[in-house]
Amino acid sequence: MNILLIGNGGREHALAWKIKQSPLCERLFVAPGNAGTSMVAENVSIGVSEFEKLGAFCVDNRIELVVVGPEVPLVNGIRDYFEADPKLKSILMVGPGKAGAQLEGSKDFSKQFMLRNGVPTAKARTFYANQFADAASYLETCQPPYVLKADGLAAGKGVIITSDEAEAKATMREMLEDKKFGEASAKVLVEEFLNGIELSVFVLTDGEDYVILPEAKDYKRIGDGDTGPNTGGMGSVSPVPFADAAFMKKVEEEVIKPTIAGLKKEQIPFKGFIFVGLMNVRSEPYVIEYNTRMGDPETQSVMARIQSDFLELLLAAAKGELKDKTIAVDPNFALTIVVASDGYPDEYEKGKTISGLEEATGALVFHAGTKKQNNEVLTDGGRVLGITGKGKTLKAAQANAYAAAEKINWDGVYYRWDIGKDLM
Ligand code: AMP
Ligand code: GLY
């Protein structure tokens, strides 16, 4: 069958790489893709939110399955658009409709959803644009650190954590009154601070049944030792040693089951991924956020470990046939280093020639912000490559990933040197 994958990051290269391995896959297209996806699939230059063009492409190319990578088209209603068009509604899709995507698109919605459905999460209060004074008095009653969250999508920048009460109030004012994040901060949540270790758990569901994918740990900050500003993610590891069978059982019983049951009870159809960002607080899981897509760079480590035909699972989810499906997972470790442009997550330059790609053997090299020009691969984003090493031990996976990363170079290459170190 012909498949269209939407997106252009490292997550999409890893998904394309995995989908392409399936005997069920005939032609695989990626819109818009990157230099890496063009090596395993056919790139199509259509943006992720150009629904009309994507729809027309699907009809012209007899696409039977659409897999949506990033959150923006989901929150903007790509599924609803396809379902409303008689020519497109029979096309299968992995990715929820607008209603389901609210789990990621609105932190207020997802918080209320968790509370209604008994999913453990941090306590929170929501304030509206005209309620700055109430929010400021509320902050005075809270214990630091203060956690402020913009309600809507803010490209990973919408969470501000500070121990300084004056700064918390000033940020609150910027968010509510000056619309620091536009409409996304028309509502702001003040959340209780959770002290623990973070974990990313991934579920593929058809709204009734589900399969739990390998879990992963993300390294969010730019600098070694988890210092400096937040990024989209600078590395990942799977499996995560502290996520043992006992902890994962709690996650399934206390988080995953009530989440799926809640979607059913609230009549929110959901065929797609649920990415649960959670905090392990003294061996108890608390949900920090839901995303309705896979994580990046977690997908790179997760796909490297899945042994089952992943396309078969995606199809089953899209058709509502996940019941009795299981997933085979490689017990070995996968560790991903994000190789970035110097300056990211702030200003950085693009268009630098990447060298050493052919020499980076012994690891998987997934592209993120890259593009092909003539016969060269150029940097085209902040996060440029994800290099995934595998090994029987975390140390071996780490050694393989760093050995490959060291072969790669361009003017202004940057990566963290401590991915996986905290777990050893
Ligand atoms: P998010 O954008 O929701 O992933 O949040 C960004 C980061 O802020 C998370 O990865 C956590 O490290 C941190 N964070 C979010 N909420 C909390 C919380 N309630 N307590 C502690 N840290 C949090
Ligand atoms: N790496 C975190 C995310 O994809 O949101």
Coordinates of N, CA and C in Angstrom, one line a residue, residues 126-205:
T126 N -6.3 27.3 37.0 CA -6.2 28.0 35.7 C -6.7 29.5 35.8
F127 N -6.0 30.4 35.2 CA -6.3 31.8 35.3 C -6.5 32.3 33.8
Y128 N -7.5 33.2 33.7 CA -7.8 33.8 32.3 C -7.2 35.2 32.2
A129 N -7.2 35.7 31.0 CA -6.5 36.9 30.6 C -6.9 38.1 31.6
N130 N -8.1 38.2 32.1 CA -8.5 39.3 32.9 C -8.3 39.0 34.4
Q131 N -7.6 37.9 34.7 CA -7.5 37.5 36.1 C -6.1 37.6 36.7
F132 N -5.3 38.6 36.2 CA -3.9 38.7 36.7 C -3.9 38.9 38.2
A133 N -4.7 39.8 38.7 CA -4.7 40.1 40.1 C -4.9 38.8 41.0
D134 N -5.9 38.0 40.5 CA -6.2 36.8 41.3 C -5.0 35.8 41.2
A135 N -4.4 35.8 40.0 CA -3.3 34.9 39.8 C -2.1 35.3 40.7
A136 N -1.9 36.6 40.8 CA -0.8 37.1 41.6 C -1.0 36.8 43.1
S137 N -2.3 37.0 43.6 CA -2.5 36.6 45.0 C -2.4 35.1 45.2
Y138 N -2.8 34.4 44.2 CA -2.7 32.9 44.4 C -1.3 32.5 44.5
L139 N -0.4 33.1 43.7 CA 1.0 32.7 43.7 C 1.6 33.0 45.1
E140 N 1.1 34.0 45.8 CA 1.6 34.3 47.2 C 1.2 33.2 48.1
T141 N 0.2 32.4 47.8 CA -0.1 31.2 48.7 C 0.6 30.0 48.3
C142 N 1.3 30.0 47.2 CA 2.0 28.7 46.7 C 3.4 28.6 47.3
Q143 N 3.9 27.4 47.3 CA 5.3 27.1 47.7 C 6.2 27.2 46.4
P144 N 7.3 27.8 46.5 CA 8.2 27.7 45.3 C 8.8 26.3 45.2
P145 N 9.3 25.9 44.1 CA 9.3 26.6 42.8 C 7.9 26.7 42.2
Y146 N 7.7 27.8 41.5 CA 6.4 28.0 40.8 C 6.4 27.5 39.4
V147 N 5.4 26.8 39.0 CA 5.3 26.2 37.6 C 4.2 26.9 36.9
L148 N 4.5 27.7 35.9 CA 3.5 28.4 35.1 C 3.4 27.7 33.7
K149 N 2.2 27.5 33.2 CA 2.1 26.8 31.9 C 1.1 27.5 31.0
A150 N 1.5 27.9 29.9 CA 0.6 28.5 28.9 C -0.3 27.4 28.4
D151 N -1.6 27.7 28.3 CA -2.6 26.7 28.0 C -2.4 26.0 26.6
G152 N -2.0 26.8 25.6 CA -2.0 26.2 24.2 C -0.6 25.8 23.8
L153 N -0.5 25.5 22.5 CA 0.8 25.1 21.9 C 1.8 26.2 21.9
A154 N 3.0 26.0 22.4 CA 4.0 27.1 22.4 C 5.3 26.6 22.0
A155 N 5.3 25.6 21.1 CA 6.6 25.0 20.5 C 7.6 24.6 21.7
G156 N 7.1 24.1 22.7 CA 7.9 23.6 23.8 C 8.5 24.7 24.7
K157 N 8.0 25.9 24.5 CA 8.5 27.0 25.3 C 7.5 27.5 26.4
G158 N 6.4 26.9 26.4 CA 5.3 27.5 27.2 C 5.3 27.1 28.7
V159 N 6.3 26.5 29.2 CA 6.4 26.1 30.6 C 7.5 26.9 31.3
I160 N 7.2 27.7 32.3 CA 8.2 28.5 33.0 C 8.3 28.1 34.4
I161 N 9.4 27.7 34.9 CA 9.6 27.3 36.3 C 10.6 28.3 37.0
T162 N 10.2 28.8 38.1 CA 11.1 29.8 38.8 C 10.8 29.7 40.3
S163 N 11.8 30.0 41.1 CA 11.7 30.0 42.5 C 11.5 31.4 43.1
D164 N 11.5 32.3 42.1 CA 11.5 33.8 42.5 C 10.0 34.2 42.4
E165 N 9.4 34.6 43.5 CA 8.0 35.0 43.4 C 7.7 36.2 42.5
A166 N 8.6 37.2 42.6 CA 8.5 38.4 41.8 C 8.6 38.0 40.3
E167 N 9.5 37.1 40.0 CA 9.7 36.7 38.6 C 8.4 35.9 38.1
A168 N 7.9 35.1 39.0 CA 6.7 34.3 38.6 C 5.5 35.3 38.3
K169 N 5.4 36.3 39.1 CA 4.3 37.3 38.9 C 4.5 38.0 37.6
A170 N 5.8 38.4 37.4 CA 6.1 39.2 36.2 C 5.8 38.4 34.9
T171 N 6.2 37.1 35.0 CA 6.0 36.2 33.9 C 4.5 36.0 33.7
M172 N 3.8 35.8 34.8 CA 2.3 35.7 34.7 C 1.7 36.9 34.0
R173 N 2.1 38.1 34.3 CA 1.6 39.3 33.7 C 1.9 39.3 32.2
E174 N 3.2 38.9 31.9 CA 3.6 38.8 30.4 C 2.7 37.9 29.7
M175 N 2.4 36.7 30.3 CA 1.7 35.7 29.6 C 0.2 36.1 29.5
L176 N -0.4 36.5 30.6 CA -1.9 36.8 30.5 C -2.2 38.2 29.9
E177 N -1.4 39.2 30.2 CA -1.8 40.5 29.7 C -1.1 40.9 28.4
D178 N 0.2 40.6 28.4 CA 1.0 40.9 27.1 C 0.9 39.8 26.1
K179 N 0.2 38.8 26.4 CA 0.1 37.6 25.5 C 1.5 37.2 24.9
K180 N 2.4 36.9 25.9 CA 3.7 36.4 25.5 C 3.7 35.3 24.5
F181 N 2.8 34.4 24.6 CA 2.7 33.3 23.7 C 1.4 33.4 22.8
G182 N 1.0 34.6 22.5 CA -0.2 34.8 21.7 C -1.4 34.2 22.4
E183 N -2.3 33.7 21.6 CA -3.5 33.1 22.2 C -3.2 31.9 23.1
A184 N -2.0 31.3 22.9 CA -1.7 30.1 23.7 C -1.6 30.5 25.2
S185 N -1.3 31.8 25.5 CA -1.3 32.1 26.9 C -2.5 33.0 27.3
A186 N -3.6 32.9 26.6 CA -4.8 33.6 27.0 C -5.3 32.9 28.3
K187 N -4.9 31.7 28.6 CA -5.1 31.0 29.8 C -3.8 30.5 30.3
V188 N -3.6 30.6 31.6 CA -2.3 30.1 32.2 C -2.6 29.2 33.4
L189 N -1.9 28.1 33.5 CA -2.1 27.2 34.7 C -0.9 27.5 35.7
V190 N -1.2 27.5 36.9 CA -0.2 27.5 38.0 C -0.3 26.1 38.6
E191 N 0.9 25.4 38.5 CA 0.9 24.0 38.8 C 1.8 23.7 40.0
E192 N 1.4 22.8 40.8 CA 2.3 22.3 41.9 C 3.6 21.7 41.3
F193 N 4.7 22.0 41.9 CA 6.0 21.5 41.4 C 6.2 20.0 41.8
L194 N 6.5 19.2 40.9 CA 6.7 17.8 41.1 C 8.2 17.5 41.2
N195 N 8.7 16.9 42.2 CA 10.1 16.6 42.4 C 10.3 15.1 42.1
G196 N 11.0 14.8 40.9 CA 11.2 13.4 40.6 C 12.0 13.3 39.3
I197 N 12.0 12.1 38.7 CA 12.7 11.9 37.5 C 11.6 11.7 36.4
E198 N 11.9 12.3 35.2 CA 10.9 12.2 34.1 C 11.1 11.0 33.3
L199 N 10.0 10.6 32.7 CA 9.9 9.5 31.8 C 8.9 9.7 30.7
S200 N 9.2 9.3 29.5 CA 8.2 9.4 28.4 C 7.7 8.0 28.1
V201 N 6.4 7.9 28.2 CA 5.7 6.6 27.9 C 4.8 6.8 26.6
F202 N 4.9 5.8 25.7 CA 4.2 5.9 24.4 C 3.2 4.8 24.3
V203 N 2.0 5.2 23.9 CA 0.9 4.3 23.7 C 0.4 4.5 22.3
L204 N 0.2 3.4 21.6 CA -0.6 3.4 20.3 C -1.9 2.9 20.6
T205 N -3.0 3.6 20.3 CA -4.3 3.2 20.6 C -5.3 3.4 19.4

